[in-house]
mmCIF file of C-alpha atoms and ligand atoms in Angstrom:
data_model
loop_
_atom_site.group_PDB
_atom_site.id
_atom_site.type_symbol
_atom_site.label_atom_id
_atom_site.label_comp_id
_atom_site.label_asym_id
_atom_site.label_seq_id
_atom_site.Cartn_x
_atom_site.Cartn_y
_atom_site.Cartn_z
ATOM 1 C CA MET A 1 179.792 -34.439 -113.946
ATOM 2 C CA SER A 2 176.928 -33.902 -116.396
ATOM 3 C CA GLN A 3 175.706 -36.947 -118.331
ATOM 4 C CA LEU A 4 177.784 -37.357 -121.474
ATOM 5 C CA THR A 5 176.257 -38.557 -124.742
ATOM 6 C CA ARG A 6 177.513 -40.374 -127.814
ATOM 7 C CA LYS A 7 178.088 -36.992 -129.492
ATOM 8 C CA ASP A 8 180.587 -36.001 -126.783
ATOM 9 C CA PHE A 9 182.843 -38.834 -127.921
ATOM 10 C CA GLN A 10 182.763 -37.910 -131.620
ATOM 11 C CA THR A 11 185.480 -35.735 -133.163
ATOM 12 C CA ASN A 12 185.586 -33.299 -136.061
ATOM 13 C CA GLN A 13 188.180 -35.409 -137.897
ATOM 14 C CA GLU A 14 187.360 -36.533 -141.412
ATOM 15 C CA ILE A 15 186.933 -40.305 -141.183
ATOM 16 C CA ARG A 16 189.248 -41.964 -143.665
ATOM 17 C CA TRP A 17 187.801 -45.450 -143.814
ATOM 18 C CA CYS A 18 186.270 -46.717 -147.062
ATOM 19 C CA PRO A 19 182.492 -46.260 -147.316
ATOM 20 C CA GLY A 20 180.860 -49.460 -146.041
ATOM 21 C CA CYS A 21 183.829 -50.557 -143.890
ATOM 22 C CA GLY A 22 182.869 -52.487 -140.741
ATOM 23 C CA ASP A 23 185.051 -50.148 -138.670
ATOM 24 C CA TYR A 24 182.260 -47.520 -138.659
ATOM 25 C CA ALA A 25 179.877 -49.845 -136.811
ATOM 26 C CA ILE A 26 182.499 -50.663 -134.173
ATOM 27 C CA LEU A 27 183.235 -46.957 -133.677
ATOM 28 C CA ALA A 28 179.521 -46.232 -133.268
ATOM 29 C CA SER A 29 179.155 -49.010 -130.674
ATOM 30 C CA MET A 30 182.124 -47.750 -128.688
ATOM 31 C CA GLN A 31 180.796 -44.179 -128.755
ATOM 32 C CA LYS A 32 177.418 -45.448 -127.546
ATOM 33 C CA VAL A 33 178.897 -47.454 -124.659
ATOM 34 C CA LEU A 34 181.395 -44.927 -123.269
ATOM 35 C CA PRO A 35 178.848 -42.397 -121.925
ATOM 36 C CA GLU A 36 176.997 -45.272 -120.261
ATOM 37 C CA LEU A 37 180.121 -46.063 -118.226
ATOM 38 C CA GLY A 38 180.023 -42.697 -116.454
ATOM 39 C CA ILE A 39 183.765 -42.102 -116.786
ATOM 40 C CA ALA A 40 185.122 -38.620 -117.538
ATOM 41 C CA ARG A 41 186.507 -38.289 -121.064
ATOM 42 C CA GLU A 42 189.905 -37.204 -119.752
ATOM 43 C CA LYS A 43 190.205 -40.524 -117.924
ATOM 44 C CA VAL A 44 189.861 -42.581 -121.105
ATOM 45 C CA VAL A 45 192.713 -43.342 -123.510
ATOM 46 C CA PHE A 46 192.731 -45.235 -126.814
ATOM 47 C CA ILE A 47 196.084 -46.613 -127.950
ATOM 48 C CA SER A 48 196.525 -48.151 -131.384
ATOM 49 C CA GLY A 49 199.240 -49.616 -133.587
ATOM 50 C CA ILE A 50 199.186 -49.275 -137.393
ATOM 51 C CA GLY A 51 196.427 -50.305 -139.800
ATOM 52 C CA CYS A 52 193.024 -49.027 -140.888
ATOM 53 C CA SER A 53 191.561 -50.022 -137.523
ATOM 54 C CA SER A 54 194.387 -48.220 -135.765
ATOM 55 C CA ARG A 55 193.081 -44.851 -136.988
ATOM 56 C CA PHE A 56 190.426 -45.246 -134.290
ATOM 57 C CA PRO A 57 191.940 -42.834 -131.705
ATOM 58 C CA TYR A 58 191.535 -39.880 -134.133
ATOM 59 C CA TYR A 59 187.796 -40.441 -134.127
ATOM 60 C CA MET A 60 187.379 -40.676 -130.343
ATOM 61 C CA ASN A 61 187.091 -37.458 -128.374
ATOM 62 C CA THR A 62 189.273 -38.825 -125.563
ATOM 63 C CA TYR A 63 193.016 -38.987 -125.089
ATOM 64 C CA GLY A 64 194.742 -41.248 -127.579
ATOM 65 C CA PHE A 65 198.012 -42.436 -129.091
ATOM 66 C CA HIS A 66 198.492 -43.694 -132.640
ATOM 67 C CA THR A 67 201.719 -45.602 -132.023
ATOM 68 C CA ILE A 68 203.942 -48.037 -133.922
ATOM 69 C CA HIS A 69 203.072 -51.249 -135.719
ATOM 70 C CA GLY A 70 202.236 -54.015 -133.232
ATOM 71 C CA ARG A 71 203.492 -52.105 -130.187
ATOM 72 C CA ALA A 72 200.266 -50.706 -128.743
ATOM 73 C CA PRO A 73 200.282 -53.282 -125.879
ATOM 74 C CA ALA A 74 203.761 -52.155 -124.769
ATOM 75 C CA ILE A 75 202.755 -48.473 -124.723
ATOM 76 C CA ALA A 76 199.490 -49.326 -122.976
ATOM 77 C CA THR A 77 201.386 -51.300 -120.310
ATOM 78 C CA GLY A 78 203.662 -48.341 -119.596
ATOM 79 C CA LEU A 79 200.737 -45.956 -119.392
ATOM 80 C CA LYS A 80 198.692 -48.188 -117.105
ATOM 81 C CA LEU A 81 201.678 -48.651 -114.752
ATOM 82 C CA THR A 82 202.270 -44.924 -114.414
ATOM 83 C CA ARG A 83 198.609 -43.820 -114.531
ATOM 84 C CA PRO A 84 196.495 -46.646 -113.084
ATOM 85 C CA ASP A 85 193.595 -44.200 -112.710
ATOM 86 C CA LEU A 86 193.076 -44.157 -116.504
ATOM 87 C CA GLN A 87 190.882 -46.565 -118.427
ATOM 88 C CA VAL A 88 193.093 -47.804 -121.244
ATOM 89 C CA TRP A 89 191.742 -49.316 -124.480
ATOM 90 C CA VAL A 90 193.940 -50.834 -127.193
ATOM 91 C CA VAL A 91 192.759 -50.905 -130.816
ATOM 92 C CA THR A 92 194.500 -53.276 -133.200
ATOM 93 C CA GLY A 93 193.989 -55.315 -136.369
ATOM 94 C CA ASP A 94 194.679 -58.999 -137.022
ATOM 95 C CA GLY A 95 197.935 -58.138 -138.819
ATOM 96 C CA ASP A 96 199.008 -55.562 -136.244
ATOM 97 C CA ALA A 97 198.175 -57.744 -133.218
ATOM 98 C CA LEU A 98 199.029 -61.213 -134.426
ATOM 99 C CA SER A 99 201.892 -60.803 -136.887
ATOM 100 C CA ILE A 100 204.377 -58.039 -136.057
ATOM 101 C CA GLY A 101 202.766 -57.537 -132.621
ATOM 102 C CA GLY A 102 202.200 -61.183 -131.664
ATOM 103 C CA ASN A 103 204.857 -61.149 -128.985
ATOM 104 C CA HIS A 104 203.548 -57.971 -127.360
ATOM 105 C CA LEU A 105 200.002 -59.265 -127.390
ATOM 106 C CA ILE A 106 200.778 -62.524 -125.576
ATOM 107 C CA HIS A 107 202.695 -60.741 -122.830
ATOM 108 C CA VAL A 108 200.090 -58.091 -122.124
ATOM 109 C CA LEU A 109 197.615 -60.953 -121.678
ATOM 110 C CA ARG A 110 200.002 -63.110 -119.632
ATOM 111 C CA ARG A 111 200.734 -60.226 -117.263
ATOM 112 C CA ASN A 112 197.058 -59.373 -116.901
ATOM 113 C CA VAL A 113 197.650 -55.681 -117.529
ATOM 114 C CA ASP A 114 194.366 -53.847 -116.924
ATOM 115 C CA VAL A 115 193.740 -52.852 -120.558
ATOM 116 C CA LYS A 116 190.828 -53.569 -122.870
ATOM 117 C CA ILE A 117 191.858 -54.814 -126.310
ATOM 118 C CA LEU A 118 189.657 -54.473 -129.400
ATOM 119 C CA LEU A 119 191.085 -56.818 -132.025
ATOM 120 C CA PHE A 120 189.443 -56.021 -135.361
ATOM 121 C CA ASN A 121 189.700 -59.216 -137.384
ATOM 122 C CA ASN A 122 189.011 -58.815 -141.104
ATOM 123 C CA ARG A 123 191.366 -61.698 -141.999
ATOM 124 C CA ILE A 124 193.382 -59.417 -144.326
ATOM 125 C CA TYR A 125 195.747 -56.459 -144.255
ATOM 126 C CA GLY A 126 193.487 -53.545 -145.113
ATOM 127 C CA LEU A 127 195.784 -50.507 -144.933
ATOM 128 C CA THR A 128 198.505 -52.060 -147.079
ATOM 129 C CA LYS A 129 195.937 -53.098 -149.670
ATOM 130 C CA GLY A 130 195.094 -56.730 -149.291
ATOM 131 C CA GLN A 131 197.948 -59.017 -148.318
ATOM 132 C CA TYR A 132 196.987 -62.204 -146.447
ATOM 133 C CA SER A 133 197.219 -62.073 -142.645
ATOM 134 C CA PRO A 134 197.798 -64.623 -139.841
ATOM 135 C CA THR A 135 194.041 -65.246 -139.704
ATOM 136 C CA SER A 136 193.502 -65.654 -143.465
ATOM 137 C CA GLU A 137 192.240 -69.122 -144.302
ATOM 138 C CA ALA A 138 194.573 -71.699 -145.891
ATOM 139 C CA GLY A 139 194.430 -71.372 -149.665
ATOM 140 C CA LYS A 140 193.614 -67.636 -149.459
ATOM 141 C CA LYS A 141 194.280 -65.863 -152.749
ATOM 142 C CA ALA A 142 195.460 -62.353 -151.975
ATOM 143 C CA LYS A 143 197.937 -59.800 -153.362
ATOM 144 C CA SER A 144 200.844 -61.520 -151.598
ATOM 145 C CA THR A 145 199.544 -65.068 -152.163
ATOM 146 C CA PRO A 146 198.330 -65.073 -155.796
ATOM 147 C CA TYR A 147 198.335 -68.890 -155.945
ATOM 148 C CA GLY A 148 196.781 -69.380 -152.506
ATOM 149 C CA SER A 149 198.289 -69.243 -149.021
ATOM 150 C CA ILE A 150 200.064 -72.387 -147.806
ATOM 151 C CA ASP A 151 200.018 -71.220 -144.165
ATOM 152 C CA ALA A 152 197.709 -72.560 -141.464
ATOM 153 C CA PRO A 153 195.870 -69.619 -139.881
ATOM 154 C CA PHE A 154 195.652 -69.261 -136.136
ATOM 155 C CA ASP A 155 192.743 -68.342 -133.986
ATOM 156 C CA PRO A 156 193.069 -65.228 -131.774
ATOM 157 C CA ILE A 157 190.712 -66.751 -129.193
ATOM 158 C CA ARG A 158 192.876 -69.843 -128.766
ATOM 159 C CA LEU A 159 196.016 -67.716 -128.711
ATOM 160 C CA ALA A 160 194.573 -65.475 -125.968
ATOM 161 C CA LEU A 161 193.422 -68.449 -123.886
ATOM 162 C CA GLY A 162 196.840 -70.055 -124.266
ATOM 163 C CA ALA A 163 198.535 -66.847 -123.114
ATOM 164 C CA GLY A 164 196.485 -66.969 -119.898
ATOM 165 C CA ALA A 165 194.129 -64.082 -120.697
ATOM 166 C CA SER A 166 191.614 -63.467 -117.921
ATOM 167 C CA PHE A 167 188.865 -62.239 -120.288
ATOM 168 C CA VAL A 168 188.364 -63.455 -123.848
ATOM 169 C CA ALA A 169 185.361 -62.731 -126.063
ATOM 170 C CA ARG A 170 184.214 -62.607 -129.669
ATOM 171 C CA SER A 171 181.650 -60.371 -131.319
ATOM 172 C CA ILE A 172 180.696 -59.029 -134.758
ATOM 173 C CA ASP A 173 180.862 -55.463 -136.134
ATOM 174 C CA VAL A 174 177.210 -55.324 -137.221
ATOM 175 C CA GLU A 175 175.745 -57.079 -134.157
ATOM 176 C CA ALA A 176 175.497 -53.781 -132.251
ATOM 177 C CA ALA A 177 173.588 -54.993 -129.198
ATOM 178 C CA HIS A 178 175.874 -57.979 -128.734
ATOM 179 C CA LEU A 179 179.051 -55.972 -129.235
ATOM 180 C CA GLN A 180 177.900 -53.254 -126.831
ATOM 181 C CA GLY A 181 177.110 -55.903 -124.207
ATOM 182 C CA VAL A 182 180.633 -57.295 -124.532
ATOM 183 C CA LEU A 183 182.175 -53.794 -124.346
ATOM 184 C CA HIS A 184 180.286 -53.181 -121.091
ATOM 185 C CA ARG A 185 181.588 -56.432 -119.643
ATOM 186 C CA MET A 186 185.143 -55.568 -120.704
ATOM 187 C CA ALA A 187 184.920 -52.139 -119.127
ATOM 188 C CA SER A 188 184.039 -53.657 -115.761
ATOM 189 C CA HIS A 189 186.586 -56.476 -115.980
ATOM 190 C CA ARG A 190 189.718 -56.031 -113.858
ATOM 191 C CA GLY A 191 192.678 -57.162 -115.942
ATOM 192 C CA ALA A 192 193.453 -57.732 -119.593
ATOM 193 C CA ALA A 193 190.265 -58.144 -121.612
ATOM 194 C CA LEU A 194 190.369 -59.050 -125.299
ATOM 195 C CA VAL A 195 187.502 -59.106 -127.770
ATOM 196 C CA GLU A 196 187.989 -60.409 -131.279
ATOM 197 C CA ILE A 197 185.557 -58.468 -133.475
ATOM 198 C CA PHE A 198 184.767 -59.968 -136.875
ATOM 199 C CA GLN A 199 184.981 -56.920 -139.119
ATOM 200 C CA ASN A 200 184.101 -56.754 -142.778
ATOM 201 C CA CYS A 201 186.743 -55.180 -145.030
ATOM 202 C CA ASN A 202 184.435 -54.606 -147.976
ATOM 203 C CA VAL A 203 187.310 -53.594 -150.259
ATOM 204 C CA PHE A 204 189.893 -56.382 -149.809
ATOM 205 C CA ASN A 205 188.004 -59.272 -148.159
ATOM 206 C CA ASP A 206 184.309 -58.584 -148.633
ATOM 207 C CA GLY A 207 181.901 -61.130 -147.171
ATOM 208 C CA ALA A 208 184.428 -62.953 -144.975
ATOM 209 C CA PHE A 209 181.764 -63.362 -142.272
ATOM 210 C CA VAL A 210 178.677 -63.262 -144.456
ATOM 211 C CA THR A 211 177.188 -66.561 -143.269
ATOM 212 C CA LEU A 212 177.348 -65.217 -139.720
ATOM 213 C CA THR A 213 175.694 -61.914 -140.554
ATOM 214 C CA GLU A 214 173.116 -62.791 -143.268
ATOM 215 C CA LYS A 215 169.586 -63.118 -141.982
ATOM 216 C CA ALA A 216 169.068 -66.384 -143.844
ATOM 217 C CA SER A 217 172.060 -68.173 -142.310
ATOM 218 C CA LYS A 218 172.941 -66.507 -139.020
ATOM 219 C CA ALA A 219 170.688 -68.643 -136.775
ATOM 220 C CA ARG A 220 172.475 -71.827 -137.859
ATOM 221 C CA SER A 221 175.915 -70.187 -137.974
ATOM 222 C CA GLN A 222 176.127 -68.321 -134.664
ATOM 223 C CA LEU A 223 176.425 -70.188 -131.368
ATOM 224 C CA HIS A 224 175.825 -67.783 -128.477
ATOM 225 C CA LEU A 225 177.860 -68.429 -125.346
ATOM 226 C CA GLU A 226 175.830 -67.312 -122.336
ATOM 227 C CA HIS A 227 177.048 -68.092 -118.841
ATOM 228 C CA GLY A 228 174.895 -70.738 -117.141
ATOM 229 C CA LYS A 229 172.850 -71.497 -120.277
ATOM 230 C CA PRO A 230 172.892 -74.629 -122.465
ATOM 231 C CA LEU A 231 174.569 -74.291 -125.857
ATOM 232 C CA VAL A 232 171.758 -74.133 -128.418
ATOM 233 C CA PHE A 233 171.481 -72.622 -131.878
ATOM 234 C CA GLU A 234 169.145 -72.569 -134.876
ATOM 235 C CA ASP A 235 166.362 -71.076 -132.735
ATOM 236 C CA GLY A 236 166.829 -73.752 -130.075
ATOM 237 C CA LYS A 237 166.362 -76.652 -132.491
ATOM 238 C CA LYS A 238 169.964 -77.832 -132.207
ATOM 239 C CA GLY A 239 172.492 -77.999 -129.420
ATOM 240 C CA ILE A 240 176.051 -78.989 -128.590
ATOM 241 C CA ARG A 241 176.724 -82.084 -126.519
ATOM 242 C CA LEU A 242 180.078 -83.447 -125.386
ATOM 243 C CA ASN A 243 180.938 -86.984 -126.321
ATOM 244 C CA GLY A 244 184.100 -87.553 -124.316
ATOM 245 C CA LEU A 245 186.365 -84.795 -125.567
ATOM 246 C CA GLU A 246 184.487 -84.417 -128.865
ATOM 247 C CA PRO A 247 181.709 -81.864 -129.267
ATOM 248 C CA GLU A 248 178.771 -83.035 -131.363
ATOM 249 C CA ILE A 249 175.690 -81.360 -132.829
ATOM 250 C CA VAL A 250 172.428 -82.912 -131.649
ATOM 251 C CA PRO A 251 168.753 -82.133 -132.343
ATOM 252 C CA VAL A 252 166.931 -80.762 -129.298
ATOM 253 C CA GLY A 253 163.328 -81.192 -128.143
ATOM 254 C CA ASP A 254 160.748 -83.344 -130.011
ATOM 255 C CA GLY A 255 162.511 -86.510 -131.112
ATOM 256 C CA GLY A 256 165.873 -85.021 -130.111
ATOM 257 C CA VAL A 257 167.904 -85.116 -126.921
ATOM 258 C CA PRO A 258 166.635 -83.440 -123.719
ATOM 259 C CA GLU A 259 168.190 -80.052 -122.957
ATOM 260 C CA SER A 260 169.753 -81.550 -119.816
ATOM 261 C CA GLU A 261 172.248 -83.466 -122.013
ATOM 262 C CA LEU A 262 173.618 -80.310 -123.595
ATOM 263 C CA LEU A 263 176.794 -78.565 -122.597
ATOM 264 C CA VAL A 264 176.021 -75.710 -120.193
ATOM 265 C CA TRP A 265 178.310 -72.746 -120.759
ATOM 266 C CA ASP A 266 180.569 -71.722 -117.860
ATOM 267 C CA GLU A 267 182.809 -68.731 -118.579
ATOM 268 C CA LYS A 268 184.691 -69.304 -115.311
ATOM 269 C CA ALA A 269 185.525 -72.973 -115.910
ATOM 270 C CA GLN A 270 189.123 -73.890 -116.624
ATOM 271 C CA PRO A 271 189.984 -72.762 -120.162
ATOM 272 C CA ALA A 272 190.252 -76.223 -121.782
ATOM 273 C CA LEU A 273 186.568 -76.200 -122.674
ATOM 274 C CA ALA A 274 186.729 -72.703 -124.165
ATOM 275 C CA PHE A 275 189.745 -73.843 -126.184
ATOM 276 C CA LEU A 276 187.799 -76.843 -127.430
ATOM 277 C CA LEU A 277 184.796 -74.739 -128.460
ATOM 278 C CA ALA A 278 186.990 -72.201 -130.247
ATOM 279 C CA GLY A 279 188.431 -74.995 -132.388
ATOM 280 C CA MET A 280 185.224 -76.831 -133.294
ATOM 281 C CA GLY A 281 185.776 -76.406 -136.999
ATOM 282 C CA PRO A 282 183.717 -75.457 -140.041
ATOM 283 C CA ALA A 283 181.044 -78.151 -139.611
ATOM 284 C CA PHE A 284 179.974 -76.421 -136.371
ATOM 285 C CA PRO A 285 178.395 -73.026 -135.711
ATOM 286 C CA THR A 286 180.822 -70.271 -134.685
ATOM 287 C CA PRO A 287 180.855 -69.408 -130.974
ATOM 288 C CA ILE A 288 180.096 -65.746 -130.235
ATOM 289 C CA GLY A 289 180.231 -64.247 -126.730
ATOM 290 C CA ILE A 290 182.414 -64.562 -123.667
ATOM 291 C CA PHE A 291 184.725 -67.573 -123.741
ATOM 292 C CA ARG A 292 186.412 -66.787 -120.455
ATOM 293 C CA ALA A 293 186.030 -64.327 -117.569
ATOM 294 C CA GLU A 294 188.241 -64.956 -114.583
ATOM 295 C CA GLU A 295 189.294 -62.747 -111.659
ATOM 296 C CA ARG A 296 193.012 -62.852 -111.033
ATOM 297 C CA ALA A 297 195.741 -60.536 -109.759
ATOM 298 C CA VAL A 298 196.113 -57.379 -111.855
ATOM 299 C CA HIS A 299 199.548 -56.288 -113.082
ATOM 300 C CA HIS A 300 199.711 -52.693 -111.764
ATOM 301 C CA GLU A 301 198.412 -53.748 -108.346
ATOM 302 C CA LEU A 302 201.070 -56.445 -108.086
ATOM 303 C CA ASP A 303 203.646 -53.829 -109.040
ATOM 304 C CA GLU A 304 202.377 -51.344 -106.423
ATOM 305 C CA ALA A 305 202.424 -54.052 -103.734
ATOM 306 C CA LEU A 306 205.985 -55.001 -104.665
ATOM 307 C CA GLN A 307 207.129 -51.376 -104.496
ATOM 308 C CA ARG A 308 205.495 -50.958 -101.067
ATOM 309 C CA ARG A 309 207.119 -54.138 -99.732
ATOM 310 C CA VAL A 310 210.582 -53.200 -100.950
ATOM 311 C CA THR A 311 210.322 -49.605 -99.694
ATOM 312 C CA GLU A 312 209.192 -50.776 -96.250
ATOM 313 C CA THR A 313 212.271 -52.966 -95.847
ATOM 314 C CA LEU A 314 214.923 -51.017 -97.784
ATOM 315 C CA GLY A 315 213.633 -47.422 -97.647
ATOM 316 C CA ASP A 316 213.251 -45.056 -100.598
ATOM 317 C CA GLY A 317 215.332 -45.907 -103.612
ATOM 318 C CA ASP A 318 218.110 -43.685 -104.962
ATOM 319 C CA LEU A 319 218.631 -44.072 -108.705
ATOM 320 C CA GLU A 320 222.010 -42.263 -108.755
ATOM 321 C CA LYS A 321 223.306 -44.523 -105.988
ATOM 322 C CA LEU A 322 221.991 -47.637 -107.714
ATOM 323 C CA LEU A 323 223.667 -46.701 -110.980
ATOM 324 C CA GLY A 324 226.925 -46.071 -109.147
ATOM 325 C CA THR A 325 227.079 -49.457 -107.376
ATOM 326 C CA GLY A 326 229.051 -52.467 -108.601
ATOM 327 C CA ASP A 327 231.525 -52.230 -111.457
ATOM 328 C CA THR A 328 231.425 -48.816 -113.079
ATOM 329 C CA TRP A 329 233.938 -47.142 -115.311
ATOM 330 C CA THR A 330 234.339 -43.865 -117.093
ATOM 331 C CA VAL A 331 234.629 -43.828 -120.859
ATOM 332 C CA PRO A 332 237.393 -41.335 -121.684
HETATM 333 C C1 TPP B 401 207.388 -51.848 -139.149
HETATM 334 C C2 TPP B 401 206.277 -51.827 -140.175
HETATM 335 N N1 TPP B 401 206.126 -52.883 -140.986
HETATM 336 C C3 TPP B 401 205.124 -52.891 -141.886
HETATM 337 C C4 TPP B 401 204.286 -51.827 -142.007
HETATM 338 C C5 TPP B 401 203.185 -51.866 -143.054
HETATM 339 N N2 TPP B 401 201.863 -52.108 -142.488
HETATM 340 C C6 TPP B 401 201.076 -51.085 -142.104
HETATM 341 S S1 TPP B 401 199.589 -51.603 -141.550
HETATM 342 C C7 TPP B 401 199.969 -53.210 -141.848
HETATM 343 C C8 TPP B 401 198.987 -54.317 -141.586
HETATM 344 C C9 TPP B 401 197.629 -53.849 -141.266
HETATM 345 O O1 TPP B 401 196.738 -54.919 -141.205
HETATM 346 P P1 TPP B 401 195.769 -55.126 -139.993
HETATM 347 O O2 TPP B 401 196.495 -55.039 -138.698
HETATM 348 O O3 TPP B 401 195.050 -56.399 -140.228
HETATM 349 O O4 TPP B 401 194.828 -53.850 -140.009
HETATM 350 P P2 TPP B 401 193.705 -53.342 -141.009
HETATM 351 O O5 TPP B 401 194.394 -52.333 -141.886
HETATM 352 O O6 TPP B 401 193.186 -54.516 -141.763
HETATM 353 O O7 TPP B 401 192.707 -52.720 -140.105
HETATM 354 C C10 TPP B 401 201.262 -53.323 -142.348
HETATM 355 C C11 TPP B 401 201.917 -54.598 -142.721
HETATM 356 C C12 TPP B 401 204.459 -50.732 -141.137
HETATM 357 N N3 TPP B 401 203.652 -49.668 -141.150
HETATM 358 N N4 TPP B 401 205.469 -50.760 -140.222
HETATM 359 S S1 SF4 B 402 190.693 -51.122 -146.651
HETATM 360 FE FE1 SF4 B 402 189.182 -52.440 -145.661
HETATM 361 S S2 SF4 B 402 189.589 -52.234 -143.464
HETATM 362 FE FE2 SF4 B 402 190.582 -50.532 -144.503
HETATM 363 S S3 SF4 B 402 189.110 -48.849 -144.425
HETATM 364 FE FE3 SF4 B 402 188.839 -49.907 -146.395
HETATM 365 S S4 SF4 B 402 187.234 -51.394 -146.013
HETATM 366 FE FE4 SF4 B 402 188.004 -50.750 -144.009
#
């Protein structure tokens, strides 16, 4: 197979995202990473639900399905079971994945289906023109909440950890190098891998992540999770220490605490710590990177093993016979 390039993954479709939308940067990162994986285009499939982000498969020169609202994980599960040789990516938005599709999302993670999920989180419904979403902050004024939302938002990272996801990460649309690094890790992970990507919807929720992306504030606002490294931010001047079960911000170095007192990140540790970091709250920097990466049994392999075991003891199945056993009756 000749070496593919980013261009090979672009299509001739007119891109129908608003100018300036964060989706463009995510698309560019994905198209940069795919040729580096060395997988044939016909072995790659993108499956989406409904939303602006879910238009993604049209812009990828691979196989793809633009499916129904919230149901991409179900379609991806079916595809992976019948064609385990394919690399299956799911593209979804915060509304698509966490509202109408919340149930499907938790089960694809629980089952550890070998799919890679890109969850574009712009904390708003983009396609339907600006209603609040399950990740919109309390008090959010939007088209559907003109006096402010009274709902507590939930955090996709905590939801994924709670569902037993074997790989959970967070990145940002405009942090290309970081996002591409996470995409590489997801591609090599065996099992369900989810990345929450903070994505700017410059039309209906502009600037939702501005403190994380602005040059002036990003060093104090982003906390990079790197396996085996102590948790430091603000150019190494501050760190995170655990005081019992409470994280605290401490100064590091001259006059501060020694680095040895800081929390050292372990993406393979039991998920309680990742859960704690994900919920640190607004007074803390926002963790970016891989919260959890764990090897555990993969859904389609468990299914294949089960089929082998049953066939060895009971022989090949016969669907007609199975349907005809037990109580059957004919409807006149
Ligand atoms: C069954 C059904 N209910 C509602 C809708 C309307 N709808 C389309 S997209 C969407 C939400 C999209 O928001 P999000 O997933 O955050 O994606 P974004 O557009 O922001 O990328 C909704 C409610 C629909 N298409 N189908
Ligand atoms: S509405 Fe928002 S999310 Fe949708 S294309 Fe426009 S900027 Fe992007």
